[in-house]
Coordinates of C-alpha atoms and ligand atoms in Angstrom, one line a residue:
X849 CA -17.2 -6.3 168.7
X850 CA -16.1 -7.8 165.3
X851 CA -19.5 -8.8 164.3
X852 CA -18.7 -8.8 160.8
X853 CA -16.7 -12.0 160.4
X854 CA -17.8 -15.3 160.0
X855 CA -17.4 -18.4 158.0
X856 CA -19.2 -20.8 155.6
X857 CA -22.3 -21.2 157.7
X858 CA -23.2 -17.7 156.9
X859 CA -26.4 -18.7 155.2
X860 CA -24.8 -20.1 152.0
X861 CA -26.9 -23.0 150.7
X862 CA -24.3 -25.5 151.4
X863 CA -24.8 -28.8 152.8
X864 CA -27.9 -29.7 150.7
X865 CA -29.2 -33.4 150.5
X866 CA -27.0 -35.2 147.9
X867 CA -30.0 -36.2 145.7
X868 CA -31.4 -32.6 145.6
X869 CA -30.4 -31.7 142.2
X870 CA -32.6 -34.7 140.8
X871 CA -35.9 -33.6 142.5
X872 CA -38.5 -32.1 141.0
X873 CA -40.2 -29.1 142.3
X874 CA -43.0 -30.6 144.5
X875 CA -40.4 -32.7 146.0
X876 CA -38.1 -29.9 146.7
X877 CA -41.0 -28.0 148.6
X878 CA -41.2 -30.6 151.1
X879 CA -37.6 -31.8 151.5
X880 CA -35.2 -29.5 150.5
X881 CA -33.2 -27.3 153.2
X882 CA -34.2 -29.7 156.1
X883 CA -31.3 -30.1 158.5
X884 CA -32.3 -32.7 160.9
X885 CA -30.7 -32.5 164.4
X886 CA -29.5 -35.2 166.8
X887 CA -33.1 -35.4 168.3
X888 CA -34.2 -37.1 164.8
X889 CA -37.3 -35.0 164.6
X890 CA -39.4 -35.7 161.6
X891 CA -40.8 -32.1 161.1
X892 CA -38.7 -29.0 160.7
X893 CA -37.4 -27.6 164.3
X894 CA -37.8 -24.0 165.4
X895 CA -35.0 -22.7 167.0
X896 CA -36.5 -19.4 168.8
X897 CA -33.0 -18.3 170.2
X898 CA -31.3 -14.8 169.9
X899 CA -27.8 -16.0 170.2
X900 CA -25.6 -19.0 170.2
X901 CA -23.0 -20.2 172.5
X902 CA -19.4 -21.8 172.2
X903 CA -17.7 -24.5 174.0
X904 CA -14.5 -22.4 174.8
X905 CA -13.3 -18.9 174.5
X906 CA -11.0 -20.2 171.8
X907 CA -14.0 -21.4 169.7
X908 CA -15.7 -18.2 170.1
X909 CA -12.8 -16.4 168.9
X910 CA -12.6 -18.5 165.9
X911 CA -16.5 -18.3 165.0
X912 CA -16.0 -14.3 165.5
X913 CA -13.1 -14.3 163.2
X914 CA -14.7 -16.2 160.7
X915 CA -12.2 -19.3 160.9
X916 CA -14.9 -21.5 161.5
X917 CA -18.4 -21.8 160.5
X918 CA -21.3 -21.7 163.0
X919 CA -24.2 -19.3 164.1
X920 CA -23.4 -16.5 166.3
X921 CA -26.5 -14.2 166.4
X922 CA -29.9 -14.7 164.9
X923 CA -29.7 -11.2 163.3
X924 CA -27.0 -13.0 161.2
X925 CA -28.2 -16.7 160.7
X926 CA -30.6 -18.8 162.6
X927 CA -31.3 -22.6 161.5
X928 CA -35.0 -22.2 161.3
X929 CA -34.8 -19.2 158.6
X930 CA -31.9 -21.1 156.9
X931 CA -34.2 -24.0 155.9
X932 CA -36.7 -21.9 154.7
X933 CA -34.1 -19.9 152.8
X934 CA -32.8 -23.2 151.2
X935 CA -36.1 -24.4 150.3
X936 CA -37.2 -21.5 148.8
X937 CA -33.7 -20.8 146.8
X938 CA -34.1 -24.6 145.5
X939 CA -37.7 -24.0 144.4
X940 CA -36.6 -20.6 142.6
X941 CA -33.5 -22.6 141.1
X942 CA -31.5 -19.8 142.7
X943 CA -27.9 -20.4 144.1
X944 CA -29.0 -18.4 147.5
X945 CA -31.9 -17.1 149.2
X946 CA -31.9 -14.3 151.8
X947 CA -34.9 -14.2 154.2
X948 CA -36.4 -10.8 155.4
X949 CA -38.9 -9.7 157.8
X950 CA -41.4 -8.4 155.2
X951 CA -41.8 -8.3 151.3
X952 CA -41.1 -4.6 151.8
X953 CA -38.0 -5.4 153.7
X954 CA -36.7 -7.6 150.8
X955 CA -37.5 -4.8 148.2
X956 CA -35.6 -2.2 150.7
X957 CA -32.4 -4.6 151.1
X958 CA -32.0 -5.2 147.6
X959 CA -32.2 -1.5 146.7
X960 CA -29.9 -0.9 149.7
X961 CA -27.4 -3.6 148.5
X962 CA -27.3 -2.8 144.9
X963 CA -27.9 1.0 144.5
X964 CA -26.3 4.2 145.4
X965 CA -27.0 7.7 145.2
X966 CA -27.3 8.9 141.6
X967 CA -28.6 5.4 140.2
X968 CA -31.7 4.8 138.6
X969 CA -34.6 2.3 138.4
X970 CA -36.9 1.6 135.8
X971 CA -40.0 0.0 136.9
X972 CA -43.2 -1.1 135.8
X973 CA -46.4 1.3 136.5
X974 CA -48.3 -1.4 138.0
X975 CA -46.5 -2.1 141.1
X976 CA -47.7 -2.9 144.6
X977 CA -48.3 0.6 146.3
X978 CA -46.0 0.5 148.9
X979 CA -43.4 -0.3 146.3
X980 CA -43.7 2.9 144.4
X981 CA -43.8 4.9 148.0
X982 CA -40.5 2.9 148.7
X983 CA -38.8 4.0 145.4
X984 CA -40.5 7.5 145.2
X985 CA -40.5 9.1 148.9
X986 CA -37.6 7.3 150.3
X987 CA -35.2 6.0 147.8
X988 CA -35.8 9.4 146.1
X989 CA -34.6 11.1 149.5
X990 CA -31.3 9.4 148.9
X991 CA -30.9 10.6 145.3
X992 CA -32.2 7.5 143.5
X993 CA -34.7 8.0 141.0
X994 CA -37.3 5.8 139.5
X995 CA -39.0 6.2 136.1
X996 CA -42.1 4.0 135.4
X997 CA -43.2 2.4 132.2
X998 CA -46.2 0.7 130.9
X999 CA -45.5 -3.1 132.0
X1000 CA -46.0 -4.9 128.8
X1001 CA -44.4 -2.2 126.5
X1002 CA -40.8 -3.5 126.0
X1003 CA -39.8 -0.7 123.8
X1004 CA -40.8 1.7 126.7
X1005 CA -38.6 -0.1 129.1
X1006 CA -35.6 0.2 126.7
X1007 CA -36.4 3.9 126.0
X1008 CA -36.5 4.7 129.8
X1009 CA -33.0 3.3 130.3
X1010 CA -30.2 6.0 131.0
X1011 CA -26.5 5.5 131.7
X1012 CA -27.5 5.8 135.6
X1013 CA -30.0 2.7 135.2
X1014 CA -28.8 -0.1 137.5
X1015 CA -32.1 -2.0 138.2
X1016 CA -35.2 -2.9 136.4
X1017 CA -38.1 -3.9 138.3
X1018 CA -41.4 -5.7 137.6
X1019 CA -44.2 -7.7 138.9
X1020 CA -45.8 -10.1 136.6
X1021 CA -48.9 -10.8 136.2
X1022 CA -49.8 -7.2 137.5
X1023 CA -52.4 -6.6 140.3
X1024 CA -55.2 -6.2 139.5
X1025 CA -55.4 -6.2 135.6
X1026 CA -53.3 -9.4 135.0
X1027 CA -51.0 -7.8 132.6
X1028 CA -47.9 -9.6 131.7
X1029 CA -44.3 -8.6 130.5
X1030 CA -41.8 -11.1 128.5
X1031 CA -39.6 -11.9 131.4
X1032 CA -36.8 -13.2 128.9
X1033 CA -37.1 -10.1 126.8
X1034 CA -37.0 -7.8 129.6
X1035 CA -33.9 -9.6 131.2
X1036 CA -32.1 -9.2 127.6
X1037 CA -32.9 -5.3 127.6
X1038 CA -31.7 -5.2 131.1
X1039 CA -28.5 -7.0 130.5
X1040 CA -27.7 -5.1 127.1
X1041 CA -27.6 -2.0 129.2
X1042 CA -25.7 -3.4 132.3
X1043 CA -28.6 -3.3 134.7
X1044 CA -30.2 -6.2 136.7
X1045 CA -33.7 -7.5 136.3
X1046 CA -35.8 -8.2 139.7
X1047 CA -39.1 -9.8 139.3
X1048 CA -41.3 -9.6 142.3
X1049 CA -42.7 -13.2 142.0
X1050 CA -45.5 -13.1 144.8
X1051 CA -48.4 -13.5 142.6
X1052 CA -47.2 -16.8 140.8
X1053 CA -44.6 -18.2 143.4
X1054 CA -42.0 -20.6 141.8
X1055 CA -44.7 -23.2 141.5
X1056 CA -46.1 -21.4 138.6
X1057 CA -43.4 -19.2 137.2
X1058 CA -39.5 -19.1 137.8
X1059 CA -38.1 -15.8 136.7
X1060 CA -34.4 -16.9 137.2
X1061 CA -34.6 -19.4 134.4
X1062 CA -35.9 -16.8 132.1
X1063 CA -32.8 -14.7 132.7
X1064 CA -34.0 -12.5 135.8
X1065 CA -31.2 -11.8 138.2
X1066 CA -33.3 -11.7 141.2
X1067 CA -36.8 -12.9 142.5
X1068 CA -38.4 -10.9 145.4
X1069 CA -41.2 -12.3 147.4
X1070 CA -43.7 -11.2 150.0
X1071 CA -44.0 -14.6 152.0
X1072 CA -46.9 -12.9 153.4
X1073 CA -48.9 -13.9 150.4
X1074 CA -48.9 -17.4 148.7
X1075 CA -45.7 -18.9 150.5
X1076 CA -47.6 -18.9 153.6
X1077 CA -51.0 -19.3 151.9
X1078 CA -52.7 -19.1 155.1
X1079 CA -52.7 -15.4 156.1
X1080 CA -50.8 -16.0 159.2
X1081 CA -47.3 -14.1 159.2
X1082 CA -45.5 -11.4 157.4
X1083 CA -42.1 -12.0 155.8
X1084 CA -40.3 -11.7 152.7
X1085 CA -37.2 -13.1 150.6
X1086 CA -34.7 -12.6 147.8
X1087 CA -33.3 -15.1 145.6
X1088 CA -30.5 -15.1 143.0
X1089 CA -27.0 -15.8 142.4
X1090 CA -24.5 -16.1 145.5
X1091 CA -22.5 -12.9 144.4
X1092 CA -25.7 -10.6 144.6
X1093 CA -27.0 -12.2 147.7
X1094 CA -24.0 -11.8 149.6
X1095 CA -24.6 -8.1 149.4
X1096 CA -28.3 -8.3 150.2
X1097 CA -27.3 -10.6 153.4
X1098 CA -25.0 -7.8 154.2
X1099 CA -27.5 -5.7 154.5
X1100 CA -30.0 -7.8 156.3
X1101 CA -27.4 -8.8 159.0
X1102 CA -26.0 -5.2 159.5
X1103 CA -29.3 -3.3 159.0
X1104 CA -31.6 -5.6 160.9
X1105 CA -34.6 -6.6 158.6
X1106 CA -34.4 -10.1 159.4
X1107 CA -37.1 -12.9 159.7
X1108 CA -38.2 -14.2 163.0
X1109 CA -37.5 -18.1 163.2
X1110 CA -41.1 -18.8 164.1
X1111 CA -42.2 -16.8 161.2
X1112 CA -39.6 -18.8 158.9
X1113 CA -40.9 -22.2 160.2
X1114 CA -44.5 -21.1 159.1
X1115 CA -43.3 -20.4 155.6
X1116 CA -41.1 -24.0 155.4
X1117 CA -44.4 -25.5 156.4
X1118 CA -46.1 -23.5 154.0
X1119 CA -44.0 -24.3 150.9
X1120 CA -44.7 -27.9 151.5
X1121 CA -48.3 -27.4 150.2
X1122 CA -47.5 -24.5 147.7
X1123 CA -47.7 -26.6 144.3
X1124 CA -51.0 -28.4 145.3
X1125 CA -52.3 -24.8 146.4
X1126 CA -51.2 -22.9 143.5
X1127 CA -52.6 -25.4 141.2
X1128 CA -55.9 -25.5 143.1
X1129 CA -56.1 -21.6 143.1
X1130 CA -55.4 -21.3 139.6
X1131 CA -58.0 -23.9 138.4
X1132 CA -60.6 -22.3 140.6
X1133 CA -59.7 -18.8 139.5
X1134 CA -59.7 -19.9 135.5
X1135 CA -63.1 -21.5 136.2
X1136 CA -64.5 -18.3 138.0
X1137 CA -63.2 -16.1 135.5
X1138 CA -65.0 -17.9 132.6
X1139 CA -68.2 -18.0 134.6
X1140 CA -68.0 -14.2 135.3
X1141 CA -67.1 -13.6 131.6
X1142 CA -70.5 -15.1 130.7
X1143 CA -72.6 -13.1 133.4
X1144 CA -74.9 -10.6 131.9
X1145 CA -73.8 -8.3 134.7
X1146 CA -70.0 -8.2 134.0
X1147 CA -68.4 -6.0 131.4
X1148 CA -65.1 -7.2 131.4
X1149 CA -62.7 -9.9 133.0
X1150 CA -59.0 -9.4 133.5
X1151 CA -57.4 -12.7 133.7
X1152 CA -54.4 -14.0 131.8
X1153 CA -55.8 -17.5 131.7
X1154 CA -58.5 -16.3 129.6
X1155 CA -58.6 -16.6 125.8
X1156 CA -59.6 -13.0 125.6
X1157 CA -56.7 -11.9 127.4
X1158 CA -54.2 -9.7 125.0
X1159 CA -51.4 -11.7 126.2
X1160 CA -52.7 -15.0 126.8
X1161 CA -50.1 -16.6 124.6
X1162 CA -47.2 -15.1 126.3
X1163 CA -48.7 -16.1 129.8
X1164 CA -49.0 -19.6 128.8
X1165 CA -45.5 -19.8 127.6
X1166 CA -43.9 -18.1 130.5
X1167 CA -46.2 -19.6 133.3
X1168 CA -47.4 -23.0 134.6
X1169 CA -50.6 -21.4 135.3
X1170 CA -52.3 -18.1 135.8
X1171 CA -52.5 -17.8 139.5
X1172 CA -55.3 -16.7 141.9
X1173 CA -56.0 -12.9 141.2
X1174 CA -58.8 -11.6 138.8
X1175 CA -60.1 -8.4 138.1
X1176 CA -63.5 -7.7 136.8
X1177 CA -65.5 -4.9 135.8
X1178 CA -69.2 -4.8 136.4
X1179 CA -71.6 -2.7 134.3
X1180 CA -72.3 0.4 135.9
X1181 CA -69.8 2.3 138.3
X1182 CA -68.6 2.6 141.8
X1183 CA -72.2 2.1 143.3
X1184 CA -72.5 -1.1 141.3
X1185 CA -69.0 -2.3 142.1
X1186 CA -69.8 -1.8 145.8
X1187 CA -73.2 -3.7 145.8
X1188 CA -71.5 -6.7 144.4
X1189 CA -69.1 -6.7 147.3
X1190 CA -71.6 -5.9 150.0
X1191 CA -73.8 -8.4 148.7
X1192 CA -71.5 -11.1 149.8
X1193 CA -71.3 -13.3 152.9
X1194 CA -68.8 -15.9 152.6
X1195 CA -65.9 -13.6 150.9
X1196 CA -63.7 -11.7 153.1
X1197 CA -63.7 -7.7 152.2
X1198 CA -60.0 -7.0 152.4
X1199 CA -57.2 -5.8 150.4
X1200 CA -55.2 -8.7 151.3
X1201 CA -54.5 -11.7 149.3
X1202 CA -52.6 -15.1 149.1
X1203 CA -54.9 -16.9 151.6
X1204 CA -56.9 -20.0 151.4
X1205 CA -60.0 -17.6 152.2
X1206 CA -61.3 -15.8 149.0
X1207 CA -60.8 -12.1 149.4
X1208 CA -62.8 -9.1 147.7
X1209 CA -61.9 -5.5 147.2
X1210 CA -62.5 -2.2 145.5
X1211 CA -59.0 -1.2 144.2
X1212 CA -60.2 2.2 143.2
X1213 CA -61.1 3.2 146.8
X1214 CA -58.7 1.1 148.7
X1215 CA -55.4 -0.4 147.4
X1216 CA -55.2 2.2 144.7
X1217 CA -57.0 4.9 146.7
X1218 CA -54.1 7.5 146.6
X1219 CA -53.7 7.8 143.3
X1220 CA -54.9 10.7 141.4
X1221 CA -58.0 10.4 139.0
X1222 CA -55.3 10.6 136.1
X1223 CA -53.0 8.1 137.7
X1224 CA -55.9 5.7 137.9
X1225 CA -56.8 6.2 134.5
X1226 CA -53.6 5.5 133.1
X1227 CA -53.3 2.5 135.5
X1228 CA -56.8 1.0 134.2
X1229 CA -58.2 1.3 137.7
X1230 CA -61.9 2.3 137.1
X1231 CA -64.7 2.7 139.7
X1232 CA -66.5 -0.3 138.2
X1233 CA -63.4 -2.6 138.8
X1234 CA -63.5 -5.3 141.7
X1235 CA -60.3 -7.5 142.3
X1236 CA -61.0 -11.0 143.6
X1237 CA -58.3 -13.2 145.1
X1238 CA -59.6 -16.9 144.7
X1239 CA -59.1 -19.0 147.7
X1240 CA -59.8 -22.4 148.2
X1241 CA -63.2 -22.8 149.2
X1242 CA -65.7 -25.0 147.1
X1243 CA -66.0 -23.1 143.9
X1244 CA -70.1 -23.0 143.8
X1245 CA -70.0 -21.5 147.0
X1246 CA -68.1 -18.9 146.0
X1247 CA -69.9 -18.3 142.9
X1248 CA -73.3 -18.3 144.8
X1249 CA -71.8 -15.5 146.9
X1250 CA -71.2 -13.3 144.0
X1251 CA -74.2 -14.4 142.2
X1252 CA -76.1 -12.5 145.0
X1253 CA -74.9 -9.3 143.8
X1254 CA -74.4 -9.7 140.3
X1255 CA -78.1 -11.2 139.6
X1256 CA -79.2 -8.1 141.6
X1257 CA -77.4 -5.8 138.9
X1258 CA -79.5 -7.3 136.2
X1259 CA -82.6 -7.7 137.8
Ligands
PLP1153 C1 -47.6 -7.7 149.6 C2 -46.7 -7.2 148.6 C3 -45.5 -6.9 148.8 C4 -45.2 -6.5 150.0 O1 -45.1 -7.6 151.0 P1 -45.3 -7.5 152.7 O2 -45.0 -8.5 153.1 O3 -46.7 -6.9 153.0 O4 -44.2 -6.3 153.2 C5 -44.9 -6.7 147.8 N1 -45.3 -6.8 146.5 C6 -46.5 -7.5 146.1 C7 -46.7 -7.8 144.9 C8 -47.2 -7.9 147.2 O5 -48.5 -8.2 147.0

């Protein structure tokens, strides 16, 4: 079966609304990528179908040969998935987006598409835990080596690059310490050494930060987080120039980590409120960070929106706001941190984030629990550190919930 060939309808961002290039980001989030069917539906439709049919044997032959555009099979293309891809591509300012079954599938597909045995990655030390496992345990098995550097230390990035380096990979701001890297400067370093820069933009989303505009080659998303925004589905995406994304698309359609139409529909609807949500998350997180910083039981707050943050000026320059995630160190050790977490009644004790519901977690014993003591020390994951991903509940209720444990520490 010649399932490798098909034409223009192969997920390229063709056929956009004629005015799209004039639209602001909040309009794109609501309107971009929708393809209304002959039913004239107002909201985006869902196409839960594995395959597509043809009017004749000749039409099927043309579609399989790639002589005529059109859907064949939902591992390759699906209209609902395409709407999400086109909407996210528009928001990130990228030529093309390929959706995947999870954020990890987006990173894996990118690596499979761009790298081969003998190639190297340079990545920031403060990455999502599964990303580190993917790089070391699985890509390592196929002869791809990853070197880790301090996120904000540009000379360290450059020093870690070798002739085999093909990809630089970073998350900014970092989780949970909110460290920031200068994306534009990092892109210049990558390009000087013939490497690509990929930015995992999960924490800020295109509503607050657009890495492609700053010179990054690829943006990676876990749609599971703020693109959905309500903790309902797992998914991911890669955005960038058409030529690179054609390679990523080849991996997804052949190897199979494709996004389900139902989840794509959830994410497209999630994007409609992305701008509003990210503004509200950020405003609440900033106010909470300032309030925590002034609390006598708090030793330190890590949030790039605070004046006290070492890279506040850079964060202001490259971000529209500072996102929902903050780290706070309480006075005391693990017991003190756990007592604050356990005193909450509203916040959800969970390692997840990107939800309307505020979440609280103790990184040293959960998300970063597998690191050795030395690795934790290098990464700044201390025993008294708590991570909060600020949701959309009333801020006074969130403060009341945290004050219960914090006040008890100083009583
Ligand atoms: C959650 C997350 C991922 C992985 O995404 P999944 O959808 O869980 O596979 C990757 N990067 C970051 C920064 C994340 O927070």
